[in-house]
Amino acid sequence: MNAVIVGCGKVGSELARTLVNDGHNVSIIDNSQKSLDNISEDLDVMTILGNGGNLELLKEAGVDTADIFIAVSTSDEINLLSCLIAKQFSKCETIARVRNPLYSRQTDFFKAKLGLSRIINPEYIAATEIYNILQFPALSRLDVFEGTNVAISTMHITKDYRMVGKSLQQIRMDEPNIRALVCAAVRGDQVIIPSGDYVVQEGDDITMVATRSDIRAFIKAEGVQNTPAEKIMIVGGGTISYYLIEKLLERGRSVRLIEQNEQKCIEFSERFENCEVIKGDGTDRKFLNKHGISVTDAFVPLTGIDEENIVIANYARMNTKAKIVTKVTRTDMSDLIQVLSLDSVVFPKVMCADIIAQYVRARSAGAGRNVATLFRYLDNRIEIGEYKAGTDYKYLNVPFAKLNLKKNLIIAGLIRGGEFVIPSGNNMIRANDSVIVVTTDKSVQSLDDIVAKK
């Protein structure tokens, strides 16, 4: 496929990397020569300096032959305008990143009038992820397969978990009524696709696929506290905070927002009457202590500076039992995050790139390339994809025991008629099933790719 990207920031760069690795031709437009030079050093892409709303530059980028056009610049207006222009000169599908809450309420209008295939709002996506985590404080990450009750959950194993010292096979025998499959584990620097004899140790991070109700049952069976957060303290009054506060107040949660900018304080106070807004420095430890960080159920640093978020999250980790969810924009800070053992970390830019990448894969030509959902974990070392099995899929009705599945790959579950099925050797893929595939093999981009060649 031929792809044109407007915007070479963190989202655009991450997306370009994914598309090139998937074998697509990529042109990228940005008004920063430095950003373009950086990406061209790493990737085989065509770079064009200038404004994404410039018709001549779009033509130079090959918009007339593009299969997909993706606008992820820092300007909502440029993103919408460039998509509008692209639709006039090409039959390509168009995707725009739109972050402003005012515009986000008009997504149906924009899609209909501008012919947009999809609108992506990374701040709203991040707020939803944080909200989901606050409902499951025992987890460090929770991703939900859209339109289902099936989720991927990651938990950090402490000495309090009853599973410590047990094999996965033993854990399943202990809780036969809980439908949950551990599909990935991290131990130190090792990323493992575990088998039944894998023995869980303190300090592991394990990822499982299950329904949300079974996730709750599993955590309860492990004897770990998992009460949804009722009192939440947020630092930073940005767009993510806006969407998150809206969700929390709808559920009757108590929210306290700390923000330095007086005008932002006024705006949030006027928009959210039931939110306590406090003007002050959220990086000041004495200020945080004065305003109740020690008694809050959850602490969420959402300032615009990653270093500030990490520092105050680390302080909170050492001085409170609150659930801590930290927003980090830069993807190159994962090593620092791991050293500090931060609880839950949300990367809005990566999440946005993942959603666009799954859309592109879903539109790629070829049988079985209909990925419905795609998640990347651990610096992209693990991919978890939900693939739809069409009626023409060549491995339909073949028992898994007879399929020569690739190494470092596991079928973590089937979603069939709204029901979640944990597969055994006798199970098989049927037409219209959603197949959840977990792998460290980057060549797996479709259901066709799960079987090893003879």
CSV table of C-alpha atoms in Angstrom, one decimal:
chain,number,residue,atom,x,y,z
A,1,MET,CA,0.0,0.0,0.0
A,2,ASN,CA,1.0,3.6,-0.6
A,3,ALA,CA,0.6,5.8,2.5
A,4,VAL,CA,1.0,9.6,3.0
A,5,ILE,CA,1.4,10.9,6.5
A,6,VAL,CA,1.1,14.6,7.5
A,7,GLY,CA,3.0,15.2,10.7
A,8,CYS,CA,6.4,13.8,11.8
A,9,GLY,CA,6.0,14.1,15.5
A,10,LYS,CA,5.9,11.2,17.9
A,11,VAL,CA,2.7,9.8,16.5
A,12,GLY,CA,3.7,10.2,12.9
A,13,SER,CA,7.2,8.8,13.5
A,14,GLU,CA,5.8,5.8,15.4
A,15,LEU,CA,3.2,5.2,12.7
A,16,ALA,CA,5.8,5.5,9.8
A,17,ARG,CA,8.0,2.9,11.5
A,18,THR,CA,5.1,0.5,11.8
A,19,LEU,CA,3.9,0.9,8.2
A,20,VAL,CA,7.4,0.5,6.8
A,21,ASN,CA,8.0,-2.6,8.9
A,22,ASP,CA,4.7,-3.9,7.5
A,23,GLY,CA,6.0,-3.4,4.0
A,24,HIS,CA,4.1,-0.3,2.9
A,25,ASN,CA,5.5,2.7,1.0
A,26,VAL,CA,5.5,5.8,3.1
A,27,SER,CA,5.7,9.6,2.3
A,28,ILE,CA,5.8,12.0,5.2
A,29,ILE,CA,5.2,15.8,5.3
A,30,ASP,CA,6.3,18.0,8.2
A,31,ASN,CA,7.4,21.7,8.6
A,32,SER,CA,10.4,20.6,10.7
A,33,GLN,CA,13.5,19.7,8.7
A,34,LYS,CA,15.1,18.3,11.9
A,35,SER,CA,12.2,15.8,12.4
A,36,LEU,CA,12.4,14.7,8.8
A,37,ASP,CA,16.1,14.2,9.0
A,38,ASN,CA,15.8,12.1,12.1
A,39,ILE,CA,13.2,9.8,10.6
A,40,SER,CA,15.0,9.5,7.2
A,41,GLU,CA,18.1,8.3,9.1
A,42,ASP,CA,16.2,5.3,10.5
A,43,LEU,CA,13.6,4.5,7.8
A,44,ASP,CA,13.3,4.3,4.1
A,45,VAL,CA,10.6,7.0,3.6
A,46,MET,CA,10.1,9.9,1.3
A,47,THR,CA,10.3,13.2,3.3
A,48,ILE,CA,8.8,16.5,2.2
A,49,LEU,CA,9.3,19.8,4.0
A,50,GLY,CA,6.3,22.1,4.4
A,51,ASN,CA,2.7,22.6,5.4
A,52,GLY,CA,0.4,19.6,5.2
A,53,GLY,CA,-2.4,21.8,3.9
A,54,ASN,CA,-0.4,22.8,0.8
A,55,LEU,CA,-1.9,21.2,-2.3
A,56,GLU,CA,1.4,21.1,-4.3
A,57,LEU,CA,3.2,19.4,-1.5
A,58,LEU,CA,0.5,16.8,-1.2
A,59,LYS,CA,0.8,16.1,-4.9
A,60,GLU,CA,4.6,15.8,-4.5
A,61,ALA,CA,4.0,13.3,-1.7
A,62,GLY,CA,1.9,11.2,-4.1
A,63,VAL,CA,-1.5,11.8,-2.7
A,64,ASP,CA,-3.1,11.0,-6.2
A,65,THR,CA,-1.8,7.4,-5.9
A,66,ALA,CA,-2.2,7.0,-2.2
A,67,ASP,CA,-4.2,4.1,-0.7
A,68,ILE,CA,-4.4,5.7,2.7
A,69,PHE,CA,-3.8,9.3,3.9
A,70,ILE,CA,-3.1,10.0,7.6
A,71,ALA,CA,-3.0,13.5,9.1
A,72,VAL,CA,-1.5,13.5,12.6
A,73,SER,CA,0.1,17.0,12.8
A,74,THR,CA,-0.2,19.1,16.0
A,75,SER,CA,-3.0,21.2,14.4
A,76,ASP,CA,-6.6,19.8,14.2
A,77,GLU,CA,-7.4,22.3,11.5
A,78,ILE,CA,-4.5,21.3,9.3
A,79,ASN,CA,-5.4,17.6,9.7
A,80,LEU,CA,-9.0,18.2,8.7
A,81,LEU,CA,-8.0,20.5,5.8
A,82,SER,CA,-5.3,18.1,4.4
A,83,CYS,CA,-7.8,15.2,4.5
A,84,LEU,CA,-10.3,17.3,2.6
A,85,ILE,CA,-7.8,18.1,-0.1
A,86,ALA,CA,-6.7,14.5,-0.3
A,87,LYS,CA,-10.2,13.3,-0.9
A,88,GLN,CA,-10.5,15.7,-3.9
A,89,PHE,CA,-7.5,14.1,-5.7
A,90,SER,CA,-7.6,10.5,-4.7
A,91,LYS,CA,-9.9,7.6,-3.8
A,92,CYS,CA,-7.7,7.0,-0.7
A,93,GLU,CA,-9.1,6.5,2.8
A,94,THR,CA,-8.4,9.4,5.1
A,95,ILE,CA,-7.7,9.4,8.9
A,96,ALA,CA,-7.4,12.6,10.9
A,97,ARG,CA,-6.2,13.1,14.4
A,98,VAL,CA,-8.5,15.5,16.2
A,99,ARG,CA,-8.0,16.4,19.9
A,100,ASN,CA,-10.0,19.5,20.7
A,101,PRO,CA,-13.1,18.5,22.8
A,102,LEU,CA,-15.2,21.0,20.7
A,103,TYR,CA,-14.3,19.2,17.5
A,104,SER,CA,-14.6,15.7,19.0
A,105,ARG,CA,-18.3,16.3,19.5
A,106,GLN,CA,-18.7,16.8,15.8
A,107,THR,CA,-16.9,13.6,14.6
A,108,ASP,CA,-20.0,12.3,12.8
A,109,PHE,CA,-20.4,15.6,11.0
A,110,PHE,CA,-16.8,15.7,9.9
A,111,LYS,CA,-16.8,12.0,8.7
A,112,ALA,CA,-20.0,12.6,6.7
A,113,LYS,CA,-19.1,16.0,5.2
A,114,LEU,CA,-15.4,15.5,4.7
A,115,GLY,CA,-15.5,11.9,3.7
A,116,LEU,CA,-13.2,10.8,6.6
A,117,SER,CA,-12.7,7.1,7.1
A,118,ARG,CA,-11.9,7.6,10.8
A,119,ILE,CA,-11.1,10.3,13.4
A,120,ILE,CA,-8.6,9.5,16.1
A,121,ASN,CA,-8.5,11.3,19.4
A,122,PRO,CA,-5.4,10.1,21.4
A,123,GLU,CA,-6.3,12.2,24.5
A,124,TYR,CA,-9.8,10.6,24.7
A,125,ILE,CA,-8.2,7.1,24.1
A,126,ALA,CA,-5.7,7.8,26.9
A,127,ALA,CA,-8.5,9.0,29.3
A,128,THR,CA,-10.5,5.9,28.6
A,129,GLU,CA,-7.4,3.7,29.3
A,130,ILE,CA,-6.8,5.5,32.6
A,131,TYR,CA,-10.5,5.3,33.6
A,132,ASN,CA,-10.4,1.5,32.9
A,133,ILE,CA,-7.3,1.1,35.1
A,134,LEU,CA,-8.9,3.0,37.9
A,135,GLN,CA,-11.8,0.5,37.9
A,136,PHE,CA,-9.2,-2.3,38.3
A,137,PRO,CA,-6.5,-0.9,40.6
A,138,ALA,CA,-4.8,-4.3,40.9
A,139,LEU,CA,-3.8,-4.1,37.3
A,140,SER,CA,-1.1,-2.1,35.7
A,141,ARG,CA,-2.7,-2.1,32.2
A,142,LEU,CA,-6.2,-3.0,30.8
A,143,ASP,CA,-7.1,-3.0,27.2
A,144,VAL,CA,-10.6,-3.9,26.0
A,145,PHE,CA,-11.5,-5.5,22.7
A,146,GLU,CA,-14.0,-3.0,21.1
A,147,GLY,CA,-17.6,-4.1,21.2
A,148,THR,CA,-16.9,-7.0,23.6
A,149,ASN,CA,-16.5,-7.7,27.3
A,150,VAL,CA,-13.1,-9.4,26.7
A,151,ALA,CA,-10.0,-7.6,27.8
A,152,ILE,CA,-6.2,-8.0,28.1
A,153,SER,CA,-5.0,-7.3,31.6
A,154,THR,CA,-1.5,-7.0,33.0
A,155,MET,CA,-0.6,-7.3,36.7
A,156,HIS,CA,2.6,-7.0,38.6
A,157,ILE,CA,3.0,-10.1,40.9
A,158,THR,CA,3.8,-9.3,44.5
A,159,LYS,CA,4.3,-11.6,47.4
A,160,ASP,CA,0.5,-11.1,48.2
A,161,TYR,CA,-0.6,-13.2,45.2
A,162,ARG,CA,-1.4,-16.8,46.0
A,163,MET,CA,-0.2,-17.9,42.6
A,164,VAL,CA,3.5,-17.3,43.5
A,165,GLY,CA,5.4,-20.5,43.2
A,166,LYS,CA,2.6,-22.3,41.2
A,167,SER,CA,2.7,-23.3,37.5
A,168,LEU,CA,0.1,-22.0,35.1
A,169,GLN,CA,-1.4,-25.5,34.8
A,170,GLN,CA,-1.8,-25.7,38.6
A,171,ILE,CA,-3.4,-22.2,38.7
A,172,ARG,CA,-6.0,-23.3,36.1
A,173,MET,CA,-6.7,-26.5,38.2
A,174,ASP,CA,-7.1,-24.4,41.3
A,175,GLU,CA,-9.7,-22.1,39.7
A,176,PRO,CA,-11.4,-24.3,37.0
A,177,ASN,CA,-14.5,-22.0,36.8
A,178,ILE,CA,-12.5,-18.9,35.9
A,179,ARG,CA,-12.0,-18.6,32.1
A,180,ALA,CA,-8.6,-16.8,31.9
A,181,LEU,CA,-5.5,-17.6,29.9
A,182,VAL,CA,-2.1,-16.2,30.8
A,183,CYS,CA,-0.6,-15.4,27.4
A,184,ALA,CA,2.6,-13.4,28.2
A,185,ALA,CA,5.0,-12.9,31.0
A,186,VAL,CA,7.9,-10.6,31.7
A,187,ARG,CA,10.7,-11.6,34.1
A,188,GLY,CA,13.6,-9.1,34.2
A,189,ASP,CA,14.5,-8.4,30.6
A,190,GLN,CA,12.9,-11.6,29.4
A,191,VAL,CA,9.6,-11.6,27.4
A,192,ILE,CA,8.0,-15.0,27.5
A,193,ILE,CA,5.1,-16.7,25.7
A,194,PRO,CA,4.5,-19.2,28.6
A,195,SER,CA,3.5,-22.8,28.5
A,196,GLY,CA,1.5,-24.6,31.2
A,197,ASP,CA,4.7,-25.5,33.2
A,198,TYR,CA,5.7,-21.8,33.6
A,199,VAL,CA,6.0,-21.1,37.4
A,200,VAL,CA,5.0,-17.7,38.5
A,201,GLN,CA,7.5,-15.8,40.6
A,202,GLU,CA,7.3,-12.6,42.7
A,203,GLY,CA,8.3,-9.7,40.5
A,204,ASP,CA,6.8,-11.1,37.3
A,205,ASP,CA,4.5,-9.1,35.1
A,206,ILE,CA,1.9,-11.4,33.6
A,207,THR,CA,-0.7,-10.7,30.9
A,208,MET,CA,-3.9,-12.6,30.5
A,209,VAL,CA,-7.0,-12.6,28.3
A,210,ALA,CA,-10.4,-13.0,29.9
A,211,THR,CA,-13.8,-11.3,30.3
A,212,ARG,CA,-13.9,-8.4,32.7
A,213,SER,CA,-15.9,-10.4,35.2
A,214,ASP,CA,-13.4,-13.3,35.1
A,215,ILE,CA,-10.6,-10.8,35.6
A,216,ARG,CA,-12.3,-9.6,38.7
A,217,ALA,CA,-12.9,-13.2,39.9
A,218,PHE,CA,-9.3,-14.1,39.2
A,219,ILE,CA,-8.0,-11.1,41.2
A,220,LYS,CA,-10.3,-11.9,44.1
A,221,ALA,CA,-9.2,-15.6,44.1
A,222,GLU,CA,-5.6,-14.3,44.4
A,223,GLY,CA,-6.6,-12.5,47.6
A,224,VAL,CA,-5.6,-9.0,46.2
A,225,GLN,CA,-7.4,-5.8,46.9
A,226,ASN,CA,-9.2,-4.5,43.8
A,227,THR,CA,-11.8,-1.9,44.9
A,228,PRO,CA,-12.4,0.8,42.2
A,229,ALA,CA,-10.9,4.2,43.1
A,230,GLU,CA,-13.4,6.6,44.6
A,231,LYS,CA,-11.2,9.6,45.4
A,232,ILE,CA,-8.9,10.6,42.6
A,233,MET,CA,-6.3,13.4,42.5
A,234,ILE,CA,-5.2,14.7,39.1
A,235,VAL,CA,-2.3,17.0,38.4
A,236,GLY,CA,-2.4,19.0,35.2
A,237,GLY,CA,-5.5,20.5,33.5
A,238,GLY,CA,-4.9,19.3,29.9
A,239,THR,CA,-7.2,17.7,27.4
A,240,ILE,CA,-6.7,14.2,28.8
A,241,SER,CA,-7.8,15.6,32.2
A,242,TYR,CA,-10.9,17.0,30.6
A,243,TYR,CA,-12.0,13.7,29.2
A,244,LEU,CA,-11.1,11.8,32.3
A,245,ILE,CA,-12.9,14.1,34.7
A,246,GLU,CA,-16.0,13.9,32.6
A,247,LYS,CA,-15.9,10.1,32.8
A,248,LEU,CA,-15.2,10.0,36.5
A,249,LEU,CA,-17.9,12.5,37.5
A,250,GLU,CA,-20.5,10.6,35.4
A,251,ARG,CA,-19.8,7.6,37.7
A,252,GLY,CA,-20.1,9.7,40.9
A,253,ARG,CA,-16.4,9.7,41.7
A,254,SER,CA,-14.8,12.4,43.9
A,255,VAL,CA,-12.2,14.3,41.8
A,256,ARG,CA,-9.6,16.9,42.9
A,257,LEU,CA,-7.7,18.7,40.1
A,258,ILE,CA,-4.4,20.6,40.8
A,259,GLU,CA,-3.4,23.1,38.1
A,260,GLN,CA,-1.0,26.1,38.1
A,261,ASN,CA,-2.6,28.1,35.4
A,262,GLU,CA,-5.3,30.4,36.7
A,263,GLN,CA,-7.3,30.6,33.5
A,264,LYS,CA,-7.4,26.8,33.2
A,265,CYS,CA,-8.6,26.6,36.8
A,266,ILE,CA,-11.5,28.9,35.9
A,267,GLU,CA,-12.3,26.9,32.8
A,268,PHE,CA,-12.4,23.6,34.6
A,269,SER,CA,-14.4,25.0,37.5
A,270,GLU,CA,-17.0,26.4,35.1
A,271,ARG,CA,-17.2,23.2,33.1
A,272,PHE,CA,-17.2,20.7,36.0
A,273,GLU,CA,-19.2,22.0,39.0
A,274,ASN,CA,-18.6,18.8,41.1
A,275,CYS,CA,-14.8,18.8,40.6
A,276,GLU,CA,-12.7,20.4,43.2
A,277,VAL,CA,-10.2,22.6,41.4
A,278,ILE,CA,-7.1,23.9,43.3
A,279,LYS,CA,-4.6,26.4,41.9
A,280,GLY,CA,-1.1,25.4,42.8
A,281,ASP,CA,2.1,23.6,41.9
A,282,GLY,CA,1.5,19.8,41.6
A,283,THR,CA,5.2,19.1,41.7
A,284,ASP,CA,5.5,20.7,45.2
A,285,ARG,CA,5.6,17.8,47.7
A,286,LYS,CA,4.4,20.0,50.6
A,287,PHE,CA,1.5,21.2,48.5
A,288,LEU,CA,0.5,17.7,47.6
A,289,ASN,CA,0.7,16.6,51.2
A,290,LYS,CA,-1.4,19.6,52.3
A,291,HIS,CA,-4.1,18.8,49.8
A,292,GLY,CA,-4.5,15.1,50.7
A,293,ILE,CA,-2.2,12.9,48.5
A,294,SER,CA,-1.8,10.5,51.5
A,295,VAL,CA,-5.6,9.8,51.7
A,296,THR,CA,-6.5,9.7,48.0
A,297,ASP,CA,-7.4,6.3,46.3
A,298,ALA,CA,-5.7,7.2,43.0
A,299,PHE,CA,-3.1,9.7,41.9
A,300,VAL,CA,-2.8,10.7,38.2
A,301,PRO,CA,-0.1,13.1,37.0
A,302,LEU,CA,-1.1,14.5,33.6
A,303,THR,CA,1.1,17.5,33.2
A,304,GLY,CA,2.6,18.3,29.8
A,305,ILE,CA,6.1,17.5,31.0
A,306,ASP,CA,7.1,13.8,31.2
A,307,GLU,CA,9.9,14.3,33.7
A,308,GLU,CA,7.5,16.1,36.1
A,309,ASN,CA,5.0,13.3,35.8
A,310,ILE,CA,7.6,10.7,36.5
A,311,VAL,CA,9.1,12.5,39.5
A,312,ILE,CA,5.8,13.2,41.2
A,313,ALA,CA,4.5,9.7,40.5
A,314,ASN,CA,7.7,8.3,42.1
A,315,TYR,CA,7.1,10.5,45.1
A,316,ALA,CA,3.5,9.3,45.4
A,317,ARG,CA,4.6,5.7,45.1
A,318,MET,CA,6.8,6.1,48.1
A,319,ASN,CA,4.4,8.1,50.2
A,320,THR,CA,0.9,6.8,49.6
A,321,LYS,CA,-0.9,3.5,48.9
A,322,ALA,CA,-2.9,5.2,46.1
A,323,LYS,CA,-3.2,3.7,42.6
A,324,ILE,CA,-0.8,5.7,40.4
A,325,VAL,CA,-1.3,6.1,36.7
A,326,THR,CA,1.3,8.2,34.9
A,327,LYS,CA,1.1,9.8,31.4
A,328,VAL,CA,4.3,9.7,29.4
A,329,THR,CA,4.6,11.1,25.9
A,330,ARG,CA,8.1,10.1,25.0
A,331,THR,CA,8.7,6.4,24.1
A,332,ASP,CA,12.4,6.6,24.8
A,333,MET,CA,11.9,6.7,28.6
A,334,SER,CA,10.9,3.1,29.0
A,335,ASP,CA,14.2,2.2,30.7
A,336,LEU,CA,13.8,4.9,33.3
A,337,ILE,CA,10.2,3.9,33.9
A,338,GLN,CA,11.3,0.3,34.5
A,339,VAL,CA,14.1,1.2,36.9
A,340,LEU,CA,11.7,3.3,39.0
A,341,SER,CA,9.1,0.5,39.0
A,342,LEU,CA,6.2,2.9,38.2
A,343,ASP,CA,2.8,1.3,38.6
A,344,SER,CA,0.7,2.0,35.5
A,345,VAL,CA,2.1,4.1,32.6
A,346,VAL,CA,0.0,5.3,29.7
A,347,PHE,CA,1.6,6.3,26.3
A,348,PRO,CA,-1.1,8.3,24.4
A,349,LYS,CA,1.0,8.7,21.2
A,350,VAL,CA,1.8,5.0,21.0
A,351,MET,CA,-1.8,4.1,21.6
A,352,CYS,CA,-2.9,6.4,18.8
A,353,ALA,CA,-0.3,4.9,16.4
A,354,ASP,CA,-1.4,1.4,17.2
A,355,ILE,CA,-5.0,2.1,16.4
A,356,ILE,CA,-4.1,3.7,13.1
A,357,ALA,CA,-1.8,0.7,12.3
A,358,GLN,CA,-4.5,-1.8,13.0
A,359,TYR,CA,-6.9,0.1,10.7
A,360,VAL,CA,-4.3,0.1,7.9
A,361,ARG,CA,-3.7,-3.7,8.4
A,362,ALA,CA,-7.4,-4.2,8.2
A,363,ARG,CA,-7.6,-2.5,4.9
A,364,SER,CA,-4.5,-4.2,3.4
A,365,ALA,CA,-5.3,-6.6,0.5
A,366,GLY,CA,-5.2,-10.3,1.0
A,367,ALA,CA,-7.2,-13.1,2.7
A,368,GLY,CA,-7.2,-13.1,6.5
A,369,ARG,CA,-5.7,-9.6,6.8
A,370,ASN,CA,-8.7,-8.4,8.7
A,371,VAL,CA,-7.3,-7.4,12.0
A,372,ALA,CA,-10.0,-5.8,14.2
A,373,THR,CA,-7.8,-4.8,17.1
A,374,LEU,CA,-4.0,-4.5,17.7
A,375,PHE,CA,-2.1,-3.9,20.9
A,376,ARG,CA,1.6,-3.6,21.3
A,377,TYR,CA,3.3,-4.3,24.6
A,378,LEU,CA,6.8,-3.9,26.0
A,379,ASP,CA,8.5,-1.7,23.5
A,380,ASN,CA,6.7,-3.5,20.7
A,381,ARG,CA,8.2,-6.8,21.7
A,382,ILE,CA,4.8,-8.4,22.0
A,383,GLU,CA,1.8,-7.9,19.7
A,384,ILE,CA,-1.7,-9.0,20.6
A,385,GLY,CA,-4.1,-8.9,17.7
A,386,GLU,CA,-7.8,-9.8,17.2
A,387,TYR,CA,-8.3,-11.2,13.7
A,388,LYS,CA,-11.6,-11.9,12.1
A,389,ALA,CA,-11.8,-15.3,10.3
A,390,GLY,CA,-13.7,-15.0,7.0
A,391,THR,CA,-15.7,-17.7,5.4
A,392,ASP,CA,-12.8,-18.3,3.0
A,393,TYR,CA,-10.1,-18.7,5.6
A,394,LYS,CA,-8.1,-21.7,4.6
A,395,TYR,CA,-7.6,-23.2,8.1
A,396,LEU,CA,-11.3,-23.2,9.2
A,397,ASN,CA,-12.5,-26.2,11.2
A,398,VAL,CA,-8.9,-27.6,11.6
A,399,PRO,CA,-8.2,-28.6,15.3
A,400,PHE,CA,-5.4,-26.5,16.8
A,401,ALA,CA,-3.6,-29.8,17.6
A,402,LYS,CA,-3.2,-30.4,13.9
A,403,LEU,CA,-2.1,-26.9,13.1
A,404,ASN,CA,1.6,-26.3,13.0
A,405,LEU,CA,1.5,-23.0,14.8
A,406,LYS,CA,4.6,-20.8,14.7
A,407,LYS,CA,7.0,-20.7,17.7
A,408,ASN,CA,6.6,-17.8,20.1
A,409,LEU,CA,2.9,-17.6,19.3
A,410,ILE,CA,-0.2,-18.5,21.2
A,411,ILE,CA,-3.9,-18.5,20.4
A,412,ALA,CA,-5.1,-16.7,23.6
A,413,GLY,CA,-8.9,-17.0,22.9
A,414,LEU,CA,-11.8,-17.1,20.5
A,415,ILE,CA,-14.7,-14.7,20.5
A,416,ARG,CA,-17.6,-16.6,19.0
A,417,GLY,CA,-21.1,-15.1,19.0
A,418,GLY,CA,-20.3,-12.8,21.8
A,419,GLU,CA,-18.9,-15.6,24.0
A,420,PHE,CA,-15.2,-16.0,25.0
A,421,VAL,CA,-13.7,-19.4,24.4
A,422,ILE,CA,-10.3,-20.5,25.8
A,423,PRO,CA,-9.0,-22.8,23.1
A,424,SER,CA,-7.7,-26.3,23.6
A,425,GLY,CA,-6.1,-28.7,21.2
A,426,ASN,CA,-9.5,-29.9,20.1
A,427,ASN,CA,-10.9,-26.4,19.4
A,428,MET,CA,-10.8,-25.0,16.0
A,429,ILE,CA,-11.4,-21.7,14.2
A,430,ARG,CA,-14.9,-21.3,12.7
A,431,ALA,CA,-16.1,-18.8,10.2
A,432,ASN,CA,-16.7,-15.3,11.7
A,433,ASP,CA,-14.7,-16.1,14.8
A,434,SER,CA,-12.5,-13.4,16.3
A,435,VAL,CA,-9.2,-15.0,17.0
A,436,ILE,CA,-6.9,-13.5,19.6
A,437,VAL,CA,-3.2,-14.0,18.7
A,438,VAL,CA,-0.3,-13.2,21.0
A,439,THR,CA,3.2,-13.3,19.5
A,440,THR,CA,6.7,-11.9,19.5
A,441,ASP,CA,7.0,-12.7,15.8
A,442,LYS,CA,6.8,-9.4,13.8
A,443,SER,CA,6.0,-11.3,10.6
A,444,VAL,CA,2.6,-12.2,11.9
A,445,GLN,CA,0.2,-9.7,10.3
A,446,SER,CA,-2.8,-11.9,9.5
A,447,LEU,CA,-4.4,-15.3,10.4
A,448,ASP,CA,-2.5,-16.7,7.4
A,449,ASP,CA,0.7,-16.0,9.2
A,450,ILE,CA,0.1,-18.0,12.3
A,451,VAL,CA,1.0,-21.4,10.8
A,452,ALA,CA,4.6,-22.3,10.2
A,453,LYS,CA,5.6,-23.2,6.7
A,454,LYS,CA,6.7,-26.7,6.1
